[in-house]
PDB file of C-alpha atoms in Angstrom:
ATOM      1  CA  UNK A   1      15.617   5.838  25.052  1.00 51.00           C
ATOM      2  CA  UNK A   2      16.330   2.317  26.009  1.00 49.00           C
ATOM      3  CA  UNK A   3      15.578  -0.404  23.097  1.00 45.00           C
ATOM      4  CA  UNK A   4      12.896  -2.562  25.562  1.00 46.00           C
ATOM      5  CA  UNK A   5      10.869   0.500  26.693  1.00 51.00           C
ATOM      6  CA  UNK A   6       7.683   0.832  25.859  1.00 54.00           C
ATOM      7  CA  UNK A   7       7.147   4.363  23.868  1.00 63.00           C
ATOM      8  CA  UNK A   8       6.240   6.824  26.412  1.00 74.00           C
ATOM      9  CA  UNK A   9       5.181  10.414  25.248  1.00 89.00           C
ATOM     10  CA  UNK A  10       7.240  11.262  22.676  1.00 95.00           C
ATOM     11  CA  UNK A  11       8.369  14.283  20.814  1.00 97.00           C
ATOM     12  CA  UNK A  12       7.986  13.491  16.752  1.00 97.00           C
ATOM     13  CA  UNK A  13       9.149  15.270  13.757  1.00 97.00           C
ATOM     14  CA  UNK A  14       7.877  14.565   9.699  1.00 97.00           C
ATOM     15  CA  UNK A  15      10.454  14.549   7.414  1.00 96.00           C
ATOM     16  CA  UNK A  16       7.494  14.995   4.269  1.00 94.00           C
ATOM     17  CA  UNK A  17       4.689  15.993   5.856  1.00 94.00           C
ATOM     18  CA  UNK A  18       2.732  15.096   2.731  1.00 93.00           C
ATOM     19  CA  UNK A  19      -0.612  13.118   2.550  1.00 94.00           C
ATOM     20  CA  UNK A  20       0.949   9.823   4.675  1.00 95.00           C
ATOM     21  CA  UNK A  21       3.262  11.804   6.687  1.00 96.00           C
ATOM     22  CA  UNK A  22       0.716  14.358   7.421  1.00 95.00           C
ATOM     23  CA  UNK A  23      -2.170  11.913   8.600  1.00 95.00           C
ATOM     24  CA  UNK A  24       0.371   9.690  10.662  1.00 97.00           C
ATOM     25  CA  UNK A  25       1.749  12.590  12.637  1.00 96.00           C
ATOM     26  CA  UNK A  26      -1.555  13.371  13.186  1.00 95.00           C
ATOM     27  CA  UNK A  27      -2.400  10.022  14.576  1.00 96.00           C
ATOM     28  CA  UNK A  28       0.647  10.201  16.961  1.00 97.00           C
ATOM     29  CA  UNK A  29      -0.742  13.604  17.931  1.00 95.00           C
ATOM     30  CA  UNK A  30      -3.995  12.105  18.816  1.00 94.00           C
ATOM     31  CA  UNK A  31      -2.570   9.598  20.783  1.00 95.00           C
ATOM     32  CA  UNK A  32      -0.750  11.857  23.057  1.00 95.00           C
ATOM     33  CA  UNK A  33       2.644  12.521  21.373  1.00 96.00           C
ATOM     34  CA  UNK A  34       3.508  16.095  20.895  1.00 96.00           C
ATOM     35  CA  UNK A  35       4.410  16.831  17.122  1.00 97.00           C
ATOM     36  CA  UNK A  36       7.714  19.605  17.608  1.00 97.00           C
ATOM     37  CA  UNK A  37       8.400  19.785  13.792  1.00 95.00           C
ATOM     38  CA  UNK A  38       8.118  18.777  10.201  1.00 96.00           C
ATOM     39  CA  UNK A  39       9.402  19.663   6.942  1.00 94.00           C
ATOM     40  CA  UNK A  40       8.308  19.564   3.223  1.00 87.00           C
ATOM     41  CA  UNK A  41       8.745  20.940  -0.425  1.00 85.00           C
ATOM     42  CA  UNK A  42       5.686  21.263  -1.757  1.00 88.00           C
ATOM     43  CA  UNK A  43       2.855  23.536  -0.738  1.00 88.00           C
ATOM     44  CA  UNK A  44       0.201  21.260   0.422  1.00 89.00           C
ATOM     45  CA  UNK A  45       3.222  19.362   2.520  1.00 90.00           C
ATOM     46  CA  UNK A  46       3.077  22.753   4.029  1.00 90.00           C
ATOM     47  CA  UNK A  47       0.175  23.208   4.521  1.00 91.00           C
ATOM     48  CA  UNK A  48      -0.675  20.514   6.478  1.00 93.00           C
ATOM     49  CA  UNK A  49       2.317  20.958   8.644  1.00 91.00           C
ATOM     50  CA  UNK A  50       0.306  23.759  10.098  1.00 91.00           C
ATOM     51  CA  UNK A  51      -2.807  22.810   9.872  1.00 90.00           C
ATOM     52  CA  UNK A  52      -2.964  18.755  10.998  1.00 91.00           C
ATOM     53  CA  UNK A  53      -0.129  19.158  12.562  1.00 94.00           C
ATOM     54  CA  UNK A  54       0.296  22.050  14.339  1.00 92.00           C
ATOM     55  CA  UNK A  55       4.024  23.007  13.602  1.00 94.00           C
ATOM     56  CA  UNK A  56       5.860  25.586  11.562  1.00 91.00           C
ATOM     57  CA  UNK A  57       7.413  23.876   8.650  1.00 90.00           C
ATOM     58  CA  UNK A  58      11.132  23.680   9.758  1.00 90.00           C
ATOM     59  CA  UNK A  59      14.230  22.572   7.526  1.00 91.00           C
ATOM     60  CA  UNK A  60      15.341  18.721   7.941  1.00 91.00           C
ATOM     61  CA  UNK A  61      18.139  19.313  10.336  1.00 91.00           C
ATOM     62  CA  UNK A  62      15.712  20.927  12.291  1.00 93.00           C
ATOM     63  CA  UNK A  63      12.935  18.065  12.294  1.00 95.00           C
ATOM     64  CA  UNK A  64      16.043  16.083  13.297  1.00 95.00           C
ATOM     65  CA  UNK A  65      17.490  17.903  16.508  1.00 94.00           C
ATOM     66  CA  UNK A  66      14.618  18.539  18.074  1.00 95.00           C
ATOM     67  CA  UNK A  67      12.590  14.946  17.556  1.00 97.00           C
ATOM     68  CA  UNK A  68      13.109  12.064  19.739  1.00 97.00           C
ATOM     69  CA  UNK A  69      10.787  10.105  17.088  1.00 98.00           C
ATOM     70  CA  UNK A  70      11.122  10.793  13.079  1.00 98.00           C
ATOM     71  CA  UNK A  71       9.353  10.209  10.628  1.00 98.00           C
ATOM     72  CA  UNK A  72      10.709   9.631   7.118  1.00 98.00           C
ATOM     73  CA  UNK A  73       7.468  10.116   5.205  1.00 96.00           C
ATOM     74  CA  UNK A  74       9.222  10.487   1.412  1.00 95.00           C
ATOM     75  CA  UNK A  75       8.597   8.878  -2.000  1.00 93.00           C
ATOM     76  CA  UNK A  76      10.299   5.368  -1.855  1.00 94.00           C
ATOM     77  CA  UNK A  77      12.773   6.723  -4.089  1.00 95.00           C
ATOM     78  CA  UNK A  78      13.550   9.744  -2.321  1.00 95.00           C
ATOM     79  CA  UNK A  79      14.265   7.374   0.576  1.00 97.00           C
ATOM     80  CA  UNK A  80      17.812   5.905   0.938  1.00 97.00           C
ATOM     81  CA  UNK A  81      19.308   9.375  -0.075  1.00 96.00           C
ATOM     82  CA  UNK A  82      17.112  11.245   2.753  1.00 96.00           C
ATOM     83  CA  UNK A  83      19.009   8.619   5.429  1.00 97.00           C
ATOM     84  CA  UNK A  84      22.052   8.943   3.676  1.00 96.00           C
ATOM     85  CA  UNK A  85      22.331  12.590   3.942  1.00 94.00           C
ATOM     86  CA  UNK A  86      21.079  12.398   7.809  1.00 94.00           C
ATOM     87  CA  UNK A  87      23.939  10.194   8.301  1.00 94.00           C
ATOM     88  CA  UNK A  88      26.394  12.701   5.895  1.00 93.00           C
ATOM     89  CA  UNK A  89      25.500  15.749   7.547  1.00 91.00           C
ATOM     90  CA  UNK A  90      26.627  14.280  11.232  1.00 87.00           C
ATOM     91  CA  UNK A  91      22.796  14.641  12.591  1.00 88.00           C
ATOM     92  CA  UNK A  92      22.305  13.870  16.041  1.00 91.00           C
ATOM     93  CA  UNK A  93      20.713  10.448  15.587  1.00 95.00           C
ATOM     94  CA  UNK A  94      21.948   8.767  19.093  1.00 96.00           C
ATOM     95  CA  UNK A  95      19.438   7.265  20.817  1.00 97.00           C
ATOM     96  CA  UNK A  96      16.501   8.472  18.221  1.00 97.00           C
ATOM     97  CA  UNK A  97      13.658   6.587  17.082  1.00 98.00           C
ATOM     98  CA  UNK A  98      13.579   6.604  13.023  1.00 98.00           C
ATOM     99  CA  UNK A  99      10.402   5.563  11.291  1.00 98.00           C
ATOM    100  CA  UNK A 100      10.268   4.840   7.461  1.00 98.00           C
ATOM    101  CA  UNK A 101       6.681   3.965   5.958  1.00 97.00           C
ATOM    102  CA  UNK A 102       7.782   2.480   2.402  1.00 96.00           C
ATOM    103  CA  UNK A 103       6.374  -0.901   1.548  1.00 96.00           C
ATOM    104  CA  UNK A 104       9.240  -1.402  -0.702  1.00 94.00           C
ATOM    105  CA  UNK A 105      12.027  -0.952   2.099  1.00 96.00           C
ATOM    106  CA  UNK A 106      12.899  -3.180   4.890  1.00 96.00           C
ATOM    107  CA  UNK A 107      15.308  -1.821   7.441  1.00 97.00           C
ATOM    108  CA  UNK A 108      18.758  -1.931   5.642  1.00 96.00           C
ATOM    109  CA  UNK A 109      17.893   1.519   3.818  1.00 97.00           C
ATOM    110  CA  UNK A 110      18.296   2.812   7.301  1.00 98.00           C
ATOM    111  CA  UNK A 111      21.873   1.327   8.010  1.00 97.00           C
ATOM    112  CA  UNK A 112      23.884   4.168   7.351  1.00 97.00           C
ATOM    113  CA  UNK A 113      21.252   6.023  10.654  1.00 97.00           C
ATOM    114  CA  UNK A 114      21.755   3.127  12.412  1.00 97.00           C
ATOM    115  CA  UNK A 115      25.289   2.760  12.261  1.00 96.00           C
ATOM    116  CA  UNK A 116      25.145   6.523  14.092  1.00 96.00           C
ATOM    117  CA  UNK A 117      23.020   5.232  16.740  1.00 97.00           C
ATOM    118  CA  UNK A 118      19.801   5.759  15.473  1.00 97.00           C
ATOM    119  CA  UNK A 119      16.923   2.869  16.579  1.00 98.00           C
ATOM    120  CA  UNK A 120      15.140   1.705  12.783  1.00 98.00           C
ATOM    121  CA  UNK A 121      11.894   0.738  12.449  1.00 98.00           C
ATOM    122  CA  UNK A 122      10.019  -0.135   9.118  1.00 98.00           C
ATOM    123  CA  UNK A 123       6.225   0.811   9.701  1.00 98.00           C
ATOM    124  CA  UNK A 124       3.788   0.212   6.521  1.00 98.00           C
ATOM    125  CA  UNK A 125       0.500   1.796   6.686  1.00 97.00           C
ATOM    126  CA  UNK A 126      -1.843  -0.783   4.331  1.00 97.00           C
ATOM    127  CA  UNK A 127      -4.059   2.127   3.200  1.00 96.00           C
ATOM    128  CA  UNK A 128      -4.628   4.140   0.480  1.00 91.00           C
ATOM    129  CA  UNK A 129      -3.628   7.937   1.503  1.00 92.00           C
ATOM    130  CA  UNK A 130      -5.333  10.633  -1.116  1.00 88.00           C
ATOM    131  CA  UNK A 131      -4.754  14.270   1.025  1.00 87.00           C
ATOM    132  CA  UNK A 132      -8.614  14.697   1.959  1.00 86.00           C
ATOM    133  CA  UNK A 133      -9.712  15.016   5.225  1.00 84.00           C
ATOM    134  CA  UNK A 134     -10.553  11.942   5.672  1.00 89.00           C
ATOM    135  CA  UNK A 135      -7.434  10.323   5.851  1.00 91.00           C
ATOM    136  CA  UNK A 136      -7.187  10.129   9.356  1.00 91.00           C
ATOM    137  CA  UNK A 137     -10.458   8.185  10.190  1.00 91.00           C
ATOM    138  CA  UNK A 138      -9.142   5.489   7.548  1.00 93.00           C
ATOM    139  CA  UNK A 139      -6.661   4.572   9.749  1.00 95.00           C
ATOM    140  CA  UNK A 140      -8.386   3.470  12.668  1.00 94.00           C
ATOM    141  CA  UNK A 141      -8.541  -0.471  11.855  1.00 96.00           C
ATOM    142  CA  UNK A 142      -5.858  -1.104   9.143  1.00 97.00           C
ATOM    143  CA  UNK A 143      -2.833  -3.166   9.069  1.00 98.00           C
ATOM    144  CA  UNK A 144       0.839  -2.153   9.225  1.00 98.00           C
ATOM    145  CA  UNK A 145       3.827  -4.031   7.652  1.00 98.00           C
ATOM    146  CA  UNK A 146       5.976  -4.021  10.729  1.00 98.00           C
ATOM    147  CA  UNK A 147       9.656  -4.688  10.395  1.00 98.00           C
ATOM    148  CA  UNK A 148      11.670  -3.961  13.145  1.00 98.00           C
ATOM    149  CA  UNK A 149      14.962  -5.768  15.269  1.00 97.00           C
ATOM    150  CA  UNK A 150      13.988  -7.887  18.319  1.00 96.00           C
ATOM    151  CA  UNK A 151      14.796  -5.187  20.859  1.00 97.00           C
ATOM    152  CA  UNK A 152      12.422  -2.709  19.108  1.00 97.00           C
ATOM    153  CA  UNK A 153       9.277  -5.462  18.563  1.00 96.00           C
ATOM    154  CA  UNK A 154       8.117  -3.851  21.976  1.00 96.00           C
ATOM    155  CA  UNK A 155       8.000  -0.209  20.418  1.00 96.00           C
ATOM    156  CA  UNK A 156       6.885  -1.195  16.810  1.00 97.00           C
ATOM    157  CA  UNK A 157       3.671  -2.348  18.673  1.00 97.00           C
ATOM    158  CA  UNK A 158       2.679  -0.037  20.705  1.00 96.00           C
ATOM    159  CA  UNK A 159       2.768   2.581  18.405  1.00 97.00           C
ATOM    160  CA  UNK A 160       0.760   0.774  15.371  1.00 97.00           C
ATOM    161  CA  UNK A 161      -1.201   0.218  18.140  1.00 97.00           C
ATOM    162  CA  UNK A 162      -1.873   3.803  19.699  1.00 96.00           C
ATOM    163  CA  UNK A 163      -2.504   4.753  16.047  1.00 96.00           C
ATOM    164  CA  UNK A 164      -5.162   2.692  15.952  1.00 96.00           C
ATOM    165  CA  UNK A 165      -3.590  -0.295  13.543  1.00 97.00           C
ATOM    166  CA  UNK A 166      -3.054  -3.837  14.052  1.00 98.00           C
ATOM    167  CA  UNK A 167       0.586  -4.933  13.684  1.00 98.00           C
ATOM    168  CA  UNK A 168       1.862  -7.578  11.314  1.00 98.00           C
ATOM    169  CA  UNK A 169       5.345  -8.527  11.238  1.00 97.00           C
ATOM    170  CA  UNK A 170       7.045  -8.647   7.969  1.00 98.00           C
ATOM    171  CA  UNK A 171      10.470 -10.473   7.683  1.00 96.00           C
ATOM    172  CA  UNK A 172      13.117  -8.135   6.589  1.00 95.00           C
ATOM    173  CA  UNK A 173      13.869 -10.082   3.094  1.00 95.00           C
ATOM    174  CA  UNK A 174      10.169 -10.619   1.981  1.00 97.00           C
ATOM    175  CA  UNK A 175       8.848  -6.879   1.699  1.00 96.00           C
ATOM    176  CA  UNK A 176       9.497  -6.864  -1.649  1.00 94.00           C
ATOM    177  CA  UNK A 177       7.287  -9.487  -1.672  1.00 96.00           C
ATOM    178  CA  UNK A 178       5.215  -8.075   0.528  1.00 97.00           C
ATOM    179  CA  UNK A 179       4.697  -4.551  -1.607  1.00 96.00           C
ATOM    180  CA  UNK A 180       3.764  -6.190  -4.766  1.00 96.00           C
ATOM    181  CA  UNK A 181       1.260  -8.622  -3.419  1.00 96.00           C
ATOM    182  CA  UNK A 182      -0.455  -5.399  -2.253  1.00 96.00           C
ATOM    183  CA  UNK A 183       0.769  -2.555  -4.814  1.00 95.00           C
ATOM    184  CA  UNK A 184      -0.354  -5.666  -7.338  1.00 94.00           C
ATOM    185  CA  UNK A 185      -4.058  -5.512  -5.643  1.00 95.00           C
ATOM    186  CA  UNK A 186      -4.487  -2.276  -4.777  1.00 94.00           C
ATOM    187  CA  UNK A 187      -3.277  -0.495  -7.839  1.00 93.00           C
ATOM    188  CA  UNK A 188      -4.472  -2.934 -10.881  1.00 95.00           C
ATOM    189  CA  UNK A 189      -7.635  -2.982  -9.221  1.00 95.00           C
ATOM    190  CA  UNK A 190      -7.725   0.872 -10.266  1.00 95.00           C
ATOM    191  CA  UNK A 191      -6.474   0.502 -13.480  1.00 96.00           C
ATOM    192  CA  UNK A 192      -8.933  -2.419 -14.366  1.00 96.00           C
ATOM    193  CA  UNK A 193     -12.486  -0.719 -12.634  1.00 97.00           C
ATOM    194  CA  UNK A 194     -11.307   2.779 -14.355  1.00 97.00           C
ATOM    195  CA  UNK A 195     -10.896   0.739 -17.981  1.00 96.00           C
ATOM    196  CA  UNK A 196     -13.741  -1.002 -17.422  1.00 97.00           C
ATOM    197  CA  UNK A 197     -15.066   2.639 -16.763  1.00 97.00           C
ATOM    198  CA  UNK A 198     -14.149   3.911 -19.811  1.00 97.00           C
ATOM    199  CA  UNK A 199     -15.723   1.003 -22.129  1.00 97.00           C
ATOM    200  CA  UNK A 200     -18.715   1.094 -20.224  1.00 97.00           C
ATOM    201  CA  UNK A 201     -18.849   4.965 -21.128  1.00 97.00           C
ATOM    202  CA  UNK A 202     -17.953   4.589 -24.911  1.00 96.00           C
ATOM    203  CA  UNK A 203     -21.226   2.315 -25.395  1.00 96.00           C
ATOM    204  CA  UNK A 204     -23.588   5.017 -23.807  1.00 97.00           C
ATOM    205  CA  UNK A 205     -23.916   3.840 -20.224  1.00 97.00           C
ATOM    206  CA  UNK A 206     -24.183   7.021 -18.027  1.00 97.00           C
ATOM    207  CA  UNK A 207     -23.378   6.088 -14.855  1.00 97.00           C
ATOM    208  CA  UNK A 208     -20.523   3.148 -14.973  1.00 97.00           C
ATOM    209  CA  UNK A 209     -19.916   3.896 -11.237  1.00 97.00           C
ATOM    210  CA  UNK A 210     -23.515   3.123 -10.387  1.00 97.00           C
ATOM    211  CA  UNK A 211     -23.421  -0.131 -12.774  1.00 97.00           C
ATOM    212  CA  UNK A 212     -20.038  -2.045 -11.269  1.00 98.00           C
ATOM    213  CA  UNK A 213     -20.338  -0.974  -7.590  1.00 97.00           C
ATOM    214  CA  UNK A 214     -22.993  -3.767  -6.516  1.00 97.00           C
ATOM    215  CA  UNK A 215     -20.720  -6.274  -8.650  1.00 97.00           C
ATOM    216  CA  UNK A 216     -17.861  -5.351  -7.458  1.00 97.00           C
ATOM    217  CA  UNK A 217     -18.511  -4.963  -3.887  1.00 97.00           C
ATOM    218  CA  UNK A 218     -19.935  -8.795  -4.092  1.00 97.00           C
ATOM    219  CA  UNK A 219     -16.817 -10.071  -6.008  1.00 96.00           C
ATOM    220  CA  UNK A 220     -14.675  -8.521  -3.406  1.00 96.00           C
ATOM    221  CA  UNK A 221     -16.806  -9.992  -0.307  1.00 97.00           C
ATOM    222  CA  UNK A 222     -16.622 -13.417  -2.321  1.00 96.00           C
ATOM    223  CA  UNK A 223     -12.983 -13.149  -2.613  1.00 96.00           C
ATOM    224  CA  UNK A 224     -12.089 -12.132   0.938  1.00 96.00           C
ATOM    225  CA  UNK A 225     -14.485 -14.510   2.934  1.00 97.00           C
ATOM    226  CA  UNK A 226     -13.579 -17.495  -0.195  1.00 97.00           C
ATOM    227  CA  UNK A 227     -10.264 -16.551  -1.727  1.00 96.00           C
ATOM    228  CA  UNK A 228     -10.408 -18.535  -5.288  1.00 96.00           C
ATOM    229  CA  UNK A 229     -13.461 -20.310  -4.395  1.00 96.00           C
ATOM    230  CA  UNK A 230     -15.515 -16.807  -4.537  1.00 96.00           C
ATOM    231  CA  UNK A 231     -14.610 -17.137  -8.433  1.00 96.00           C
ATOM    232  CA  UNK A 232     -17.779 -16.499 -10.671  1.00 96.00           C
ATOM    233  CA  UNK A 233     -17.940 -15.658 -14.351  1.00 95.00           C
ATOM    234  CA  UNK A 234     -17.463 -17.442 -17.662  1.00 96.00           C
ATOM    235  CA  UNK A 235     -13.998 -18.460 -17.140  1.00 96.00           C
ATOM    236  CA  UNK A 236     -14.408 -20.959 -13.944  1.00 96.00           C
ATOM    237  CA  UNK A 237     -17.587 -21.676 -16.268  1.00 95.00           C
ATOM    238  CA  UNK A 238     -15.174 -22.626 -18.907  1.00 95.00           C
ATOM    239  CA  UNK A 239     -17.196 -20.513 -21.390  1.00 96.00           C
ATOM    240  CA  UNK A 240     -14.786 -20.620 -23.876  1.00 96.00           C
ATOM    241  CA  UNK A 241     -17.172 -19.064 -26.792  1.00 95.00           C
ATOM    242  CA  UNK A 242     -17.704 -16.193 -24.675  1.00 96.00           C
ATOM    243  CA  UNK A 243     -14.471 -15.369 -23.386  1.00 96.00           C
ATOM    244  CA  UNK A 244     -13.362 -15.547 -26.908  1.00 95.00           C
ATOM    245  CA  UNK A 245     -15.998 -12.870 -28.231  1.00 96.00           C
ATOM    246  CA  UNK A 246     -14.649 -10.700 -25.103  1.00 96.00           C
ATOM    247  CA  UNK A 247     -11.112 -11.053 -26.541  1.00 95.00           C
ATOM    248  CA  UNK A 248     -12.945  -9.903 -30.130  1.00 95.00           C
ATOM    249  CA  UNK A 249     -14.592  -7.180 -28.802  1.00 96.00           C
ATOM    250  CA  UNK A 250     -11.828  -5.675 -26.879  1.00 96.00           C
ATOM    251  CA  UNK A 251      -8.974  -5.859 -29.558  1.00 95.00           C
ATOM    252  CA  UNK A 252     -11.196  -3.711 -31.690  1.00 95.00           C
ATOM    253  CA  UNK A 253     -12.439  -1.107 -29.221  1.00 94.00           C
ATOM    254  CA  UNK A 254      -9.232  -1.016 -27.245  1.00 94.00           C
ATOM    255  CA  UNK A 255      -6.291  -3.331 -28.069  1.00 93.00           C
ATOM    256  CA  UNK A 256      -4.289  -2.336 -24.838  1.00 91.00           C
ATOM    257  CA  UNK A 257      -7.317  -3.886 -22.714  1.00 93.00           C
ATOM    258  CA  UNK A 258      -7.473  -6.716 -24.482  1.00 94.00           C
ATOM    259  CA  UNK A 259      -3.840  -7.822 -23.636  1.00 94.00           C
ATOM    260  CA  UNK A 260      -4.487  -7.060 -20.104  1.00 94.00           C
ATOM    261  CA  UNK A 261      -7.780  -9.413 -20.377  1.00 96.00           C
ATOM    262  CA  UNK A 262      -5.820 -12.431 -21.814  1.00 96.00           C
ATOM    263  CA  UNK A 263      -3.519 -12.397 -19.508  1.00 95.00           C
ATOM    264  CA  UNK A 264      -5.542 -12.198 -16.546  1.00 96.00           C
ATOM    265  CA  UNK A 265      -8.048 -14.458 -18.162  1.00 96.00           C
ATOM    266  CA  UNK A 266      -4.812 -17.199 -18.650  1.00 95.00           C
ATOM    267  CA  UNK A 267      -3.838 -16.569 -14.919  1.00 95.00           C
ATOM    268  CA  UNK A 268      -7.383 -17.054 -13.549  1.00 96.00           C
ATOM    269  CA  UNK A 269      -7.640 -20.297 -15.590  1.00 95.00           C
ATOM    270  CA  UNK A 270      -4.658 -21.327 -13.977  1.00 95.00           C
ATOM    271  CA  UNK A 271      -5.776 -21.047 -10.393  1.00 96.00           C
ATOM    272  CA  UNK A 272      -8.901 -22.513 -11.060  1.00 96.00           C
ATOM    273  CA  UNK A 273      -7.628 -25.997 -12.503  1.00 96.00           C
ATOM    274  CA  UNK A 274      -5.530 -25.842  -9.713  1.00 96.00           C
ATOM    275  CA  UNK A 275      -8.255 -25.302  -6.939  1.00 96.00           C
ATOM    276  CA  UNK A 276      -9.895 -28.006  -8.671  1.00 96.00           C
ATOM    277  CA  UNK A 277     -13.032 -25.885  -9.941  1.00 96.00           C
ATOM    278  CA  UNK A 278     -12.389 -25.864 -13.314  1.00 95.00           C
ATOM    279  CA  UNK A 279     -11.729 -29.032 -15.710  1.00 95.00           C
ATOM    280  CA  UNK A 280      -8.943 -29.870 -17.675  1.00 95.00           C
ATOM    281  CA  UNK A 281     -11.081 -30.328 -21.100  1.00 95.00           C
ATOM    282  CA  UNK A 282     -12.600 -27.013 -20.598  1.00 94.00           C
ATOM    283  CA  UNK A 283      -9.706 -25.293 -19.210  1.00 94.00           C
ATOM    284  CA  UNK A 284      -7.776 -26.485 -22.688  1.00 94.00           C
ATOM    285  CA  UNK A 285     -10.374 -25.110 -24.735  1.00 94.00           C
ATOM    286  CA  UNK A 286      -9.882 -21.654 -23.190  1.00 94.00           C
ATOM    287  CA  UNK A 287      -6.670 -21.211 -23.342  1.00 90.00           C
ATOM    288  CA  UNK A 288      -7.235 -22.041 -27.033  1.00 92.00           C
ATOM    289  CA  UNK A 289      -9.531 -19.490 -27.512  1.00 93.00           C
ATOM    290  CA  UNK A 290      -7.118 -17.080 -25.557  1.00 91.00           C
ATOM    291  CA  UNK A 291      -4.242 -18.191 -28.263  1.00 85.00           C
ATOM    292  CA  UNK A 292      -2.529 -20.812 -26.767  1.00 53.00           C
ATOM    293  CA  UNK A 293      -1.214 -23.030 -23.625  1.00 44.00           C
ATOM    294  CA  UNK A 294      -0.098 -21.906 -20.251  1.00 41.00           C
ATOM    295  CA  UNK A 295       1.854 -24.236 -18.959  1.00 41.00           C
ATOM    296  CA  UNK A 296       5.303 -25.772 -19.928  1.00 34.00           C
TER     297      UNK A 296
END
């Protein structure tokens, strides 16, 4: 395959054809591509190997020889050893097309392929991937993190594309960056709706789902359509008496939370002095009740 030319139909293989690998390979698949292999360790990874994507589960090497396009669809940590041990073993990577979906990595994990002729790309799904079903339809619509050299732009597009996503070029040196501003989103939001769960629960309410889902799906709309200016609640209020009966509350029912609080609380004071929506005076007396100043 030349570097400028458009992806035509391709032959793919998963390396991990777990819940990501398994519903990207199936996107390919529906977008023409013909799926010719995939691998994986655990049962469900082999599972769906046969049953979203049609294949046989084969061993790596295999995936390898007989895939013009693969997919490295591993834990991030599992990652720079996988392409190390392509490039060990003396696969045939000439000429191939290989696809990494970690946030975390840019394309330098996949050196040691490409210095044995294999074409990176760094391809980021921005979803949430949980082995249902309904993984597939969630990709229709999403971003990807696309990193990818110049010659390969051409490629990197057309397939976010023909699954359905809308590509977004990262710069090789910021997806750290990149992966905690969403990891830092994604997953706190989970731990802080599931602890906010749990209190809910301990004071009798039945349903806690049912009780933060209108609130939350507001404060979310704010945010996106606002950003900072969507802020509501007693800290842009500069309800300092309140926030510092939260703070009360939550060291005696669950210390853990409240240290979570504060500092979120502190942060969110921060950014709204600095957007100019909350005062100095009343900004001081919050951080006082939250146990202290901010800034240096």
């Amino acid at each position: 395959m030349e570097a400028g030319d458009r992806p035509a139909r391709l032959s793919v293989g998963v390396l991990g054809a777990g819940k990501v690998g398994s519903a990207l390979g199936a996107a390919l698949r529906q977008a023409g591509h013909r799926i010719v292999a995939a691998s994986g360790l655990s049962d469900n990874s082999q599972r769906w190997a046969a049953e979203r994507l049609g294949v046989t589960p084969s061993r790596p090497d295999e995936v390898v020889t007989a895939a013009q396009l693969i997919l490295l669809t591993v834990p991030d940590d599992a990652l720079p050893d996988l392409v190390g041990g392509l490039a060990a073993t003396g696969a045939d990577l000439q000429g191939k097309l290989l696809v990494h979906t970690s946030g975390a990595y840019g394309l330098s994990v996949l050196d040691p392929a490409a210095k044995r002729g294999a074409l990176p790309l760094a391809l980021h799904p921005v979803m949430t991937f949980t082995g249902r079903d309904d993984d597939l339809n969630k990709l229709t619509g999403i971003s990807y993190g696309v990193t990818a050299p110049d010659a390969l732009r051409p490629i990197a597009e057309a397939l976010v594309i023909e699954m359905g996503g809308e590509p977004v070029w990262i710069a090789d040196s910021d997806r750290a960056l990149y992966h905690a501003a969403l990891a830092g989103a994604a997953n706190h939001m989970v731990t802080l709706i599931a602890e906010s769960s749990d209190l809910l629960g301990r004071i009798g309410v039945e349903h806690p789902g049912r009780m933060l889902g209108p609130l939350l799906g507001a404060a979310l709309d704010n945010v996106l359509r606002l950003g900072i200016a969507g802020l509501t609640g007693p800290v842009v209020r500069g309800d300092a008496g309140t926030v510092r009966k939260h703070v009360d509350a939550l060291i005696l029912a669950a210390p853990e939370a409240a240290d979570a609080y504060i500092a979120l609380a502190r942060l969110t004071a921060d950014r709204a002095l600095a957007a100019g929506l909350l005062k100095p005076e009343e900004a001081e007396r919050l951080l006082d009740a939250l146990g202290g100043n901010i800034w240096t």
